[in-house]
Amino acid sequence: MKHVCSILLFLLLLLRANGQNNYQLEIHPDPGADNIQRFDYKKTFRNKAEAAKEIRKFLFTLYDNAYLGATVDSIHPDSLITRVWIQTGKKYLWAKLSGGNVDEGLLNVIGFREKLYSGKPLYYPDVRLLQEKLLRYCENNGYPFAEVKLDQVVVRGDEFTATLQLNKYKLVKIDSVIIKGNAKIAPVYMYSYLGIKPGDVYNESRIAAIRTRLREVAFVHELRPFEVVFGDHSTKLILYLEKKKASQFDGILGLVPDPVTGKVTFTGDVHIKLQNSFNRGELIDLNWKKLQTQAQNLNLDLSYPFLFATPIGIEYTLTLFKQDSTYLNVNQQFGIQYLLSGGNYFKVFVNQRTSSLLTTTGLENATVLPDYADVSSLTYGLGFRSQQLDYRLNPRKGYTFLITVGIGTKTIKENPNINPLLYQNLKLSSTQYNADLQAEYFFPLGGRHVIRTGLRGSFLSAENLFQNELFRIGGLNSLRGVDEESIYASTYGIFSLEYHYLLEQNSYIFVFGDYAWYERTGITSYVHDTPAGVGAGIRFDTKAGIFSISYALGKQFSNPFDFKSGKINFGFVSMF
């Protein structure tokens, strides 16, 4: 037994020694080599075979650095170390590298100049990069089978002379783009989205981007990898696409305590989003909200991409907000988008907003203006949207970013039923500035753990701001735990931090915290606060749709969190 244990111990030590890097390598270049010591190499290995690979790698490094005649002079191996003496030879130089048969215009595009190679060391990686630039240009301009080589190579002493030889072969055009599968989408949309249409010359960069671009389309899925079929007389691009559920219906039912009566009341939010209903990639988005007892909100978004098969899209937004019988806000925006990859865009827009008093009862004898007024504005602006998510419904990583800025004119209209003397000290026309930002970032922590950070904010600046002009924040879609749209602000920012524990592809448990800062600059008062909200919830996928339930607590001013004012929200999303 004692002998068996000794043998096992010896074998264990032997295996451990073999798993360690105990074998050494020493490379000795000849003393005359200029600055050769700067070429580093790995010095410890597990065995002689790995050391031999490193010797070959070192030789190729010398070749790439103009020592084209480098050779192994001698090798002295033993059980623990291999010593190698390298004869580096002389360093070769370019006498001349000319453009050969390559067009002068193409040489300018890739940045080739003969003087860059005259009398300079012959670094082969530079030659390889030059060849790659030529081939890349050809591949992106209709010549996918082009090849380039060095021709008329002459060696005199330690100097090289050569010319570039480019063979483009035949010009290739995409004769047809074929869509196979059950995806219902107009070919003209796919041509514009991919930037590839029948008759276009072959462009390798656009072909290589097809898979990434198709992943960014919300309403189609790639059944199998696309194919480019090269024939003797034609070239076909074949896409294998199936329909993917992208349109959605979702609703939220809220239970909140009435701040006046203390009774529980219901709030609602119904959202219908239709994508590609007419097979043109268009969007119809309708959202109705009744988040307060006496307030209703209707929002309609329409967008149509690739107008007349160009990268131009158009959008229209209509928002109606009615506050009991006090006022009605009507907001219309028309925009023109310049579409980028993945549905991202730059845009210019014009926005018209009117806010009208619905009743002036009780204001006939007022001595000061009320918090509401008849106001209109016309602004012009710019916007930018960028989004890159690995999965739209439940991202693990990626980001979204949307920003708009605008400038225009605001006009206060004198109401005939209100004493005109109350308007005397007001500037009825002024310049208005506004900006909006929405951003979120998802990053995985490993396994099923994901962190989401979010930032949203808006800014409005004009003289004599009335309450019916201000932003309304609070509630499930902005500051959770606070009454829906109960906070009026002229400027605000909301930072959100969420932790998601993923259960399935569309299901997760989450905890969150929202922290906000806002200010309200009005005609009679100034208010600012830092409200916050915290809570937790779960979102789970079923055959009927995606359900969610969350509980949130909020606080404002110096008040503590109050469990009696907690908010419970139920949500439902159905994809079709």
Coordinates of C-alpha atoms in Angstrom, one line a residue:
M1 CA 0.0 0.0 0.0
K2 CA 2.9 2.3 0.8
H3 CA 4.4 1.7 -2.6
V4 CA 1.1 2.4 -4.3
C5 CA 0.7 5.7 -2.6
S6 CA 4.3 6.7 -3.5
I7 CA 3.6 5.9 -7.2
L8 CA 0.4 7.9 -7.2
L9 CA 2.1 10.9 -5.6
F10 CA 4.9 10.7 -8.2
L11 CA 2.4 10.6 -11.0
L12 CA 0.5 13.6 -9.6
L13 CA 3.6 15.6 -9.3
L14 CA 4.6 14.7 -12.9
L15 CA 1.2 15.7 -14.2
R16 CA 1.4 19.0 -12.4
A17 CA 4.9 19.7 -13.8
N18 CA 3.7 18.9 -17.3
G19 CA 0.9 21.4 -16.9
Q20 CA 3.2 24.2 -16.0
N21 CA 5.3 26.4 -18.3
N22 CA 8.7 25.1 -17.3
Y23 CA 10.4 24.9 -20.7
Q24 CA 12.5 28.0 -21.7
L25 CA 13.3 29.6 -25.0
E26 CA 16.2 32.0 -25.8
I27 CA 16.5 33.7 -29.2
H28 CA 19.8 35.4 -30.0
P29 CA 19.8 37.5 -33.2
D30 CA 23.1 38.3 -34.7
P31 CA 24.8 41.4 -33.2
G32 CA 24.7 43.4 -36.4
A33 CA 20.9 43.5 -36.5
D34 CA 19.7 47.0 -36.1
N35 CA 17.3 47.5 -33.1
I36 CA 16.2 43.9 -33.3
Q37 CA 15.7 43.6 -29.6
R38 CA 12.4 45.5 -29.8
F39 CA 10.8 42.4 -31.3
D40 CA 9.5 40.6 -28.2
Y41 CA 8.6 36.9 -28.0
K42 CA 7.2 34.4 -25.5
K43 CA 9.9 32.8 -23.3
T44 CA 8.2 30.0 -21.3
F45 CA 6.3 27.0 -22.6
R46 CA 5.0 23.6 -21.6
N47 CA 7.1 21.7 -24.1
K48 CA 9.5 21.9 -27.0
A49 CA 6.8 21.8 -29.7
E50 CA 5.3 25.0 -28.4
A51 CA 8.7 26.6 -28.3
A52 CA 9.3 25.6 -32.0
K53 CA 6.0 27.4 -33.0
E54 CA 7.3 30.5 -31.3
I55 CA 10.5 30.4 -33.3
R56 CA 8.5 30.3 -36.6
K57 CA 6.3 33.2 -35.3
F58 CA 9.5 35.2 -34.6
L59 CA 10.8 34.7 -38.1
F60 CA 7.5 35.9 -39.6
T61 CA 7.8 39.0 -37.5
L62 CA 11.2 39.7 -39.0
Y63 CA 9.9 39.2 -42.5
D64 CA 7.1 41.7 -41.9
N65 CA 9.7 44.2 -40.7
A66 CA 11.8 44.2 -43.9
Y67 CA 14.3 41.4 -42.8
L68 CA 13.3 39.2 -45.7
G69 CA 16.4 37.0 -45.6
A70 CA 16.2 36.1 -41.9
T71 CA 17.1 32.5 -41.2
V72 CA 17.8 30.2 -38.3
D73 CA 21.5 29.9 -37.9
S74 CA 21.6 27.2 -35.2
I75 CA 19.5 25.5 -32.6
H76 CA 20.7 24.0 -29.3
P77 CA 17.9 22.2 -27.4
D78 CA 18.2 20.3 -24.2
S79 CA 15.7 19.0 -21.6
L80 CA 14.8 22.5 -20.1
I81 CA 15.8 25.1 -22.7
T82 CA 16.2 25.8 -26.4
R83 CA 18.7 28.3 -27.5
V84 CA 18.3 29.7 -31.0
W85 CA 20.7 31.9 -33.0
I86 CA 19.0 33.9 -35.8
Q87 CA 20.8 35.3 -38.8
T88 CA 18.7 38.4 -39.6
G89 CA 20.5 39.5 -42.7
K90 CA 20.1 43.0 -44.2
K91 CA 17.0 45.2 -44.0
Y92 CA 15.4 45.5 -47.4
L93 CA 14.2 48.9 -48.8
W94 CA 11.8 50.0 -51.4
A95 CA 13.6 51.5 -54.4
K96 CA 10.2 52.2 -56.0
L97 CA 6.6 50.9 -55.9
S98 CA 4.5 52.3 -58.8
G99 CA 0.8 52.2 -59.3
G100 CA 1.0 50.0 -62.4
N101 CA -2.4 49.6 -64.1
V102 CA -4.4 51.0 -61.2
D103 CA -6.4 54.2 -62.2
E104 CA -4.9 57.4 -60.8
G105 CA -8.3 58.3 -59.3
L106 CA -8.5 55.0 -57.4
L107 CA -4.9 55.4 -56.1
N108 CA -5.9 58.9 -54.7
V109 CA -9.0 57.4 -53.0
I110 CA -6.9 54.8 -51.1
G111 CA -4.2 57.3 -50.3
F112 CA -1.4 55.8 -52.4
R113 CA 1.7 58.0 -53.1
E114 CA 4.9 56.6 -54.7
K115 CA 7.0 58.8 -52.5
L116 CA 5.7 57.0 -49.4
Y117 CA 7.6 53.9 -50.5
S118 CA 10.7 55.3 -52.1
G119 CA 13.8 54.6 -49.9
K120 CA 11.6 53.3 -47.1
P121 CA 11.8 49.9 -45.3
L122 CA 9.8 47.1 -47.0
Y123 CA 7.2 46.5 -44.3
Y124 CA 5.0 43.8 -45.8
P125 CA 2.0 44.6 -43.5
D126 CA 1.9 48.0 -45.3
V127 CA 1.8 46.3 -48.7
R128 CA -0.9 43.9 -47.4
L129 CA -3.0 46.9 -46.2
L130 CA -2.6 48.6 -49.5
Q131 CA -3.9 45.5 -51.3
E132 CA -6.8 45.2 -48.9
K133 CA -7.8 48.8 -49.6
L134 CA -7.8 48.2 -53.3
L135 CA -9.8 45.1 -53.0
R136 CA -12.3 46.6 -50.6
Y137 CA -12.9 49.5 -53.0
C138 CA -13.5 47.1 -55.9
E139 CA -15.8 44.9 -53.8
N140 CA -17.9 47.9 -52.9
N141 CA -18.1 49.2 -56.4
G142 CA -19.2 46.2 -58.5
Y143 CA -16.1 44.0 -58.7
P144 CA -16.3 41.3 -56.0
F145 CA -13.9 39.0 -57.8
A146 CA -11.0 41.5 -58.2
E147 CA -7.5 40.5 -57.3
V148 CA -4.3 42.5 -56.8
K149 CA -0.7 41.5 -56.7
L150 CA 2.9 42.8 -57.0
D151 CA 4.2 42.5 -60.6
Q152 CA 7.6 43.2 -62.3
V153 CA 9.4 42.6 -59.0
V154 CA 13.2 43.4 -59.3
V155 CA 15.7 43.0 -56.5
R156 CA 19.0 44.8 -56.7
G157 CA 21.1 44.3 -53.6
D158 CA 18.9 45.3 -50.7
E159 CA 16.4 47.3 -52.8
F160 CA 13.0 46.2 -54.3
T161 CA 11.2 47.6 -57.3
A162 CA 7.7 46.5 -58.1
T163 CA 4.4 47.6 -59.6
L164 CA 0.8 47.1 -58.6
Q165 CA -1.2 44.8 -60.8
L166 CA -5.1 45.0 -60.4
N167 CA -7.4 42.6 -62.2
K168 CA -11.0 43.7 -61.7
Y169 CA -12.7 41.1 -64.0
K170 CA -16.3 41.6 -64.9
L171 CA -18.7 44.2 -63.4
V172 CA -21.3 42.6 -61.3
K173 CA -24.8 44.0 -60.8
I174 CA -27.7 42.8 -58.6
D175 CA -30.3 41.8 -61.2
S176 CA -33.0 40.9 -58.7
V177 CA -33.8 40.8 -55.0
I178 CA -36.1 37.9 -54.2
I179 CA -38.0 37.6 -50.9
K180 CA -39.0 34.1 -49.9
G181 CA -41.2 33.2 -46.9
N182 CA -44.5 34.4 -45.4
A183 CA -43.3 37.9 -44.6
K184 CA -45.7 40.4 -46.2
I185 CA -43.7 43.5 -47.0
A186 CA -43.5 45.6 -50.2
P187 CA -40.2 44.9 -52.0
V188 CA -39.7 48.7 -52.4
Y189 CA -39.5 49.0 -48.6
M190 CA -36.9 46.3 -48.4
Y191 CA -34.9 47.8 -51.3
S192 CA -34.8 51.2 -49.5
Y193 CA -34.2 49.7 -46.1
L194 CA -31.2 47.6 -47.2
G195 CA -30.0 50.1 -49.7
I196 CA -29.9 47.4 -52.4
K197 CA -32.3 47.4 -55.3
P198 CA -32.3 45.6 -58.7
G199 CA -29.8 47.2 -61.1
D200 CA -27.4 48.3 -58.4
V201 CA -23.8 47.5 -58.7
Y202 CA -22.5 44.9 -56.2
N203 CA -21.5 46.5 -52.9
E204 CA -19.9 44.1 -50.4
S205 CA -20.3 46.5 -47.4
R206 CA -24.1 46.6 -47.9
I207 CA -24.2 42.8 -48.5
A208 CA -22.3 42.2 -45.2
A209 CA -24.7 44.5 -43.3
I210 CA -27.8 42.6 -44.4
R211 CA -28.0 40.3 -41.4
T212 CA -27.5 43.1 -38.9
R213 CA -30.1 45.3 -40.6
L214 CA -32.7 42.5 -40.8
R215 CA -32.4 42.0 -37.0
E216 CA -33.3 45.6 -36.5
V217 CA -36.6 45.3 -38.4
A218 CA -39.4 44.8 -35.8
F219 CA -41.8 42.9 -38.1
V220 CA -39.7 40.3 -39.9
H221 CA -37.4 37.5 -38.9
E222 CA -34.7 35.8 -41.0
L223 CA -35.7 32.2 -41.5
R224 CA -32.2 31.3 -42.8
P225 CA -29.1 33.2 -43.9
F226 CA -29.5 35.2 -47.1
E227 CA -27.8 34.0 -50.3
V228 CA -26.1 35.8 -53.1
V229 CA -26.2 33.6 -56.3
F230 CA -23.7 34.5 -59.0
G231 CA -24.6 33.3 -62.4
D232 CA -23.0 33.6 -65.8
H233 CA -25.4 36.4 -66.8
S234 CA -27.2 37.5 -63.6
T235 CA -26.7 37.9 -59.9
K236 CA -29.5 37.3 -57.4
L237 CA -29.9 38.3 -53.8
I238 CA -32.3 35.9 -52.0
L239 CA -33.8 36.8 -48.6
Y240 CA -35.6 34.2 -46.5
L241 CA -38.0 36.1 -44.3
E242 CA -41.0 35.3 -42.1
K243 CA -43.5 37.5 -40.4
K244 CA -42.8 38.5 -36.8
K245 CA -45.3 39.8 -34.4
A246 CA -44.7 43.5 -33.9
S247 CA -48.0 45.2 -33.6
Q248 CA -49.3 45.3 -30.0
F249 CA -52.2 46.1 -27.8
D250 CA -51.6 46.8 -24.2
G251 CA -53.6 48.3 -21.3
I252 CA -52.9 49.3 -17.8
L253 CA -55.4 49.3 -14.9
G254 CA -54.5 51.3 -11.9
L255 CA -55.8 51.4 -8.4
V256 CA -55.0 54.7 -6.6
P257 CA -56.5 56.4 -3.5
D258 CA -58.4 59.6 -4.2
P259 CA -56.6 62.4 -2.4
V260 CA -59.9 64.1 -1.5
T261 CA -62.2 61.3 -0.6
G262 CA -59.7 58.6 0.3
K263 CA -61.5 56.1 -1.7
V264 CA -59.9 53.8 -4.2
T265 CA -60.4 54.9 -7.8
F266 CA -59.5 53.4 -11.2
T267 CA -57.2 54.8 -13.8
G268 CA -56.7 53.5 -17.3
D269 CA -54.2 53.5 -20.2
V270 CA -55.0 51.8 -23.6
H271 CA -52.4 51.6 -26.3
I272 CA -52.7 50.2 -29.8
K273 CA -49.6 50.1 -32.0
L274 CA -49.8 48.8 -35.6
Q275 CA -46.7 48.2 -37.6
N276 CA -46.5 47.3 -41.3
S277 CA -50.3 46.9 -41.6
F278 CA -50.1 48.0 -45.2
N279 CA -46.8 46.2 -45.9
R280 CA -44.8 49.5 -46.2
G281 CA -43.1 49.6 -42.8
E282 CA -45.5 52.3 -41.6
L283 CA -46.5 52.9 -38.0
I284 CA -49.9 53.8 -36.5
D285 CA -49.7 54.4 -32.8
L286 CA -52.8 55.3 -30.8
N287 CA -52.8 55.9 -27.0
W288 CA -55.8 56.9 -24.8
K289 CA -55.3 57.7 -21.2
K290 CA -57.6 58.5 -18.3
L291 CA -55.1 58.8 -15.5
Q292 CA -57.0 61.3 -13.4
T293 CA -60.7 61.5 -12.5
Q294 CA -61.3 64.6 -14.6
A295 CA -58.6 64.4 -17.2
Q296 CA -58.2 62.6 -20.5
N297 CA -55.4 62.3 -23.0
L298 CA -55.4 61.1 -26.6
N299 CA -52.2 60.7 -28.6
L300 CA -51.9 59.7 -32.3
D301 CA -48.5 59.0 -34.0
L302 CA -48.3 58.3 -37.7
S303 CA -45.1 57.6 -39.7
Y304 CA -44.3 56.5 -43.2
P305 CA -40.7 55.6 -44.1
F306 CA -38.9 55.7 -47.4
L307 CA -41.2 58.1 -49.3
F308 CA -40.9 57.5 -53.1
A309 CA -38.1 54.9 -52.4
T310 CA -35.8 57.6 -50.9
P311 CA -34.3 57.7 -47.4
I312 CA -36.9 60.3 -46.5
G313 CA -39.8 59.6 -44.1
I314 CA -42.6 61.7 -42.8
E315 CA -44.3 61.7 -39.4
Y316 CA -47.4 63.3 -37.9
T317 CA -48.3 63.6 -34.2
L318 CA -51.6 64.7 -32.7
T319 CA -52.1 65.1 -28.9
L320 CA -55.3 66.1 -27.2
F321 CA -55.5 66.8 -23.5
K322 CA -58.7 67.9 -21.7
Q323 CA -58.6 69.0 -18.1
D324 CA -62.2 68.6 -16.8
S325 CA -64.1 71.7 -18.0
T326 CA -61.1 74.1 -17.6
Y327 CA -59.1 73.9 -20.8
L328 CA -58.3 71.9 -23.9
N329 CA -54.8 71.5 -25.3
V330 CA -54.3 70.6 -29.0
N331 CA -50.7 69.8 -30.1
Q332 CA -49.8 69.0 -33.7
Q333 CA -46.4 68.2 -35.1
F334 CA -45.3 67.4 -38.6
G335 CA -41.8 66.1 -39.2
I336 CA -39.5 65.0 -42.1
Q337 CA -37.0 62.3 -41.2
Y338 CA -33.7 61.4 -42.9
L339 CA -33.6 57.7 -42.2
L340 CA -30.4 56.0 -41.0
S341 CA -29.7 52.3 -40.3
G342 CA -31.9 50.4 -37.8
G343 CA -34.8 52.8 -38.0
N344 CA -32.7 55.7 -36.6
Y345 CA -33.0 59.1 -38.0
F346 CA -32.4 62.8 -38.0
K347 CA -35.5 65.0 -38.5
V348 CA -36.7 68.6 -38.8
F349 CA -40.2 69.4 -37.6
V350 CA -42.7 72.2 -37.0
N351 CA -44.9 72.1 -34.0
Q352 CA -48.2 74.0 -33.4
R353 CA -49.8 74.1 -30.0
T354 CA -53.0 75.8 -28.8
S355 CA -54.5 75.8 -25.3
S356 CA -58.0 77.2 -25.0
L357 CA -60.1 77.9 -22.0
L358 CA -63.4 75.9 -22.1
T359 CA -65.2 78.1 -19.6
T360 CA -64.7 81.5 -18.0
T361 CA -67.5 81.2 -15.5
G362 CA -66.5 83.1 -12.3
L363 CA -63.6 84.9 -14.0
E364 CA -65.7 87.9 -15.3
N365 CA -64.9 90.0 -12.2
A366 CA -61.4 88.5 -11.5
T367 CA -58.8 91.0 -10.3
V368 CA -55.8 88.8 -11.2
L369 CA -55.2 86.4 -14.1
P370 CA -56.0 82.8 -13.4
D371 CA -53.4 80.1 -13.7
Y372 CA -54.8 79.2 -17.1
A373 CA -54.9 81.2 -20.2
D374 CA -55.6 81.1 -24.0
V375 CA -52.1 80.4 -25.4
S376 CA -50.7 79.3 -28.7
S377 CA -47.1 78.6 -29.9
L378 CA -45.4 77.8 -33.2
T379 CA -41.9 76.2 -33.0
Y380 CA -39.4 74.8 -35.4
G381 CA -36.9 72.2 -34.4
L382 CA -34.4 69.3 -34.9
G383 CA -34.4 65.8 -33.6
F384 CA -32.2 62.7 -33.5
R385 CA -33.0 59.1 -32.6
S386 CA -30.6 56.2 -32.1
Q387 CA -31.5 52.8 -30.8
Q388 CA -29.6 49.5 -30.6
L389 CA -31.1 46.7 -28.5
D390 CA -30.4 43.0 -28.6
Y391 CA -34.1 42.3 -28.1
R392 CA -36.8 44.9 -28.3
L393 CA -39.3 43.5 -25.8
N394 CA -36.9 42.6 -23.0
P395 CA -33.4 43.9 -23.7
R396 CA -30.3 42.5 -22.0
K397 CA -27.9 45.0 -23.5
G398 CA -28.1 48.1 -25.7
Y399 CA -29.4 51.6 -25.6
T400 CA -32.0 54.0 -26.8
F401 CA -31.5 57.8 -27.3
L402 CA -33.9 60.5 -28.5
I403 CA -33.4 64.2 -28.3
T404 CA -35.3 67.2 -29.8
V405 CA -34.7 70.9 -29.6
G406 CA -36.9 73.7 -30.8
I407 CA -37.3 77.4 -31.0
G408 CA -40.4 79.5 -31.9
T409 CA -42.9 82.1 -30.9
K410 CA -45.4 82.0 -28.1
T411 CA -48.6 84.1 -28.2
I412 CA -51.0 84.9 -25.3
K413 CA -54.5 85.6 -26.5
E414 CA -56.8 88.0 -24.6
N415 CA -60.0 86.3 -23.7
P416 CA -63.0 88.6 -24.3
N417 CA -64.7 87.4 -21.1
I418 CA -61.8 88.4 -18.9
N419 CA -61.1 92.0 -17.9
P420 CA -58.6 93.3 -20.5
L421 CA -56.8 95.4 -17.9
L422 CA -55.4 92.1 -16.5
Y423 CA -53.3 91.6 -19.7
Q424 CA -51.7 95.1 -19.6
N425 CA -48.5 94.1 -17.9
L426 CA -48.0 90.9 -19.9
K427 CA -45.8 90.5 -22.9
L428 CA -48.3 88.9 -25.3
S429 CA -45.7 87.6 -27.7
S430 CA -42.3 86.2 -26.8
T431 CA -39.6 83.7 -27.9
Q432 CA -40.0 80.2 -26.7
Y433 CA -37.3 77.5 -26.3
N434 CA -37.8 73.8 -25.6
A435 CA -35.9 70.6 -25.5
D436 CA -36.7 67.0 -24.7
L437 CA -34.4 64.0 -23.9
Q438 CA -35.0 60.3 -23.4
A439 CA -32.2 57.8 -22.9
E440 CA -31.8 54.4 -21.4
Y441 CA -29.0 51.9 -21.3
F442 CA -29.1 48.2 -20.5
F443 CA -26.1 46.2 -19.5
P444 CA -25.9 42.5 -18.4
L445 CA -24.3 41.6 -15.1
G446 CA -23.9 37.9 -16.1
G447 CA -26.4 35.1 -16.0
R448 CA -29.9 36.3 -15.6
H449 CA -29.1 39.7 -14.1
V450 CA -29.6 42.9 -16.0
I451 CA -29.3 46.6 -15.0
R452 CA -31.3 49.3 -16.7
T453 CA -30.5 53.0 -16.3
G454 CA -32.7 55.7 -17.7
L455 CA -32.7 59.5 -18.0
R456 CA -35.5 61.6 -19.3
G457 CA -36.1 65.4 -19.1
S458 CA -37.7 68.4 -20.7
F459 CA -37.0 72.1 -20.7
L460 CA -39.4 75.0 -21.5
S461 CA -38.5 78.6 -21.4
A462 CA -40.8 81.5 -22.3
E463 CA -42.1 84.6 -20.5
N464 CA -45.3 84.3 -18.4
L465 CA -45.8 80.5 -18.3
F466 CA -49.3 79.4 -17.4
Q467 CA -50.1 76.0 -15.9
N468 CA -51.8 74.7 -19.0
E469 CA -48.5 75.1 -20.9
L470 CA -46.4 73.1 -18.5
F471 CA -45.2 69.5 -18.6
R472 CA -47.1 67.0 -16.6
I473 CA -45.1 64.2 -14.9
G474 CA -45.7 61.5 -12.4
G475 CA -47.1 58.0 -12.7
L476 CA -46.2 54.7 -14.3
N477 CA -44.5 56.1 -17.4
S478 CA -42.4 58.8 -15.7
L479 CA -42.1 58.9 -11.9
R480 CA -43.5 55.8 -10.4
G481 CA -45.2 56.0 -7.0
V482 CA -46.4 59.5 -7.6
D483 CA -50.0 60.3 -8.7
E484 CA -50.4 60.2 -12.5
E485 CA -49.5 63.5 -14.1
S486 CA -50.0 65.3 -10.9
I487 CA -46.8 67.4 -11.1
Y488 CA -46.6 70.5 -13.3
A489 CA -43.1 71.5 -14.3
S490 CA -41.4 73.9 -16.7
T491 CA -38.1 72.0 -16.4
Y492 CA -37.5 68.5 -15.0
G493 CA -35.2 65.5 -15.1
I494 CA -35.9 62.0 -13.9
F495 CA -33.1 59.4 -13.3
S496 CA -34.2 55.7 -13.1
L497 CA -32.3 52.6 -11.9
E498 CA -33.7 49.1 -12.3
Y499 CA -32.5 45.6 -11.6
H500 CA -34.0 42.8 -13.7
Y501 CA -33.8 39.1 -12.9
L502 CA -34.8 37.3 -16.1
L503 CA -37.1 34.4 -15.8
E504 CA -37.8 33.7 -19.5
Q505 CA -37.4 35.6 -22.8
N506 CA -40.2 38.0 -22.0
S507 CA -40.5 37.5 -18.2
Y508 CA -38.6 39.1 -15.3
I509 CA -38.8 40.3 -11.8
F510 CA -37.7 43.9 -11.2
V511 CA -37.0 46.4 -8.5
F512 CA -36.6 50.1 -9.3
G513 CA -35.9 53.5 -8.0
D514 CA -36.8 56.9 -9.6
Y515 CA -35.3 60.1 -8.6
A516 CA -36.5 63.5 -10.0
W517 CA -35.8 67.2 -9.9
Y518 CA -38.2 69.7 -11.3
E519 CA -39.0 73.4 -11.1
R520 CA -42.2 75.3 -12.0
T521 CA -41.8 78.9 -13.1
G522 CA -45.2 80.5 -13.3
I523 CA -46.7 84.0 -13.5
T524 CA -47.3 84.1 -9.8
S525 CA -45.1 81.5 -8.1
Y526 CA -41.9 79.4 -8.2
V527 CA -41.8 75.8 -7.0
H528 CA -39.1 73.2 -7.0
D529 CA -38.8 69.8 -5.5
T530 CA -36.9 66.4 -5.7
P531 CA -39.6 63.7 -5.6
A532 CA -38.7 60.0 -5.7
G533 CA -40.3 56.7 -6.1
V534 CA -39.3 53.1 -5.3
G535 CA -41.0 49.8 -5.9
A536 CA -40.9 46.3 -7.3
G537 CA -42.9 44.1 -9.7
I538 CA -43.0 41.2 -12.0
R539 CA -43.7 40.8 -15.7
F540 CA -44.6 37.4 -17.1
D541 CA -45.4 36.0 -20.6
T542 CA -48.4 33.8 -21.3
K543 CA -50.2 32.6 -24.4
A544 CA -52.6 35.5 -24.2
G545 CA -49.9 38.1 -23.8
I546 CA -47.5 39.7 -21.4
F547 CA -48.9 40.6 -18.0
S548 CA -47.3 42.8 -15.4
I549 CA -48.0 44.0 -11.9
S550 CA -46.0 46.4 -9.9
Y551 CA -46.2 48.2 -6.5
A552 CA -44.7 51.6 -6.0
L553 CA -44.2 54.1 -3.2
G554 CA -43.6 57.8 -3.8
K555 CA -42.6 60.9 -1.8
Q556 CA -42.6 64.6 -2.5
F557 CA -41.2 67.6 -0.7
S558 CA -40.1 66.6 2.8
N559 CA -42.8 64.0 3.3
P560 CA -41.6 60.4 4.0
F561 CA -42.7 57.3 2.0
D562 CA -46.2 56.4 3.0
F563 CA -47.5 52.8 2.5
K564 CA -51.1 54.1 2.6
S565 CA -50.5 55.9 -0.6
G566 CA -48.9 53.0 -2.5
K567 CA -49.8 52.5 -6.1
I568 CA -50.6 49.1 -7.6
N569 CA -50.5 48.9 -11.4
F570 CA -51.6 46.0 -13.7
G571 CA -50.5 45.9 -17.3
F572 CA -51.1 43.7 -20.4
V573 CA -49.4 43.6 -23.7
S574 CA -50.6 41.5 -26.6
M575 CA -48.5 41.0 -29.7
F576 CA -50.0 40.3 -33.1

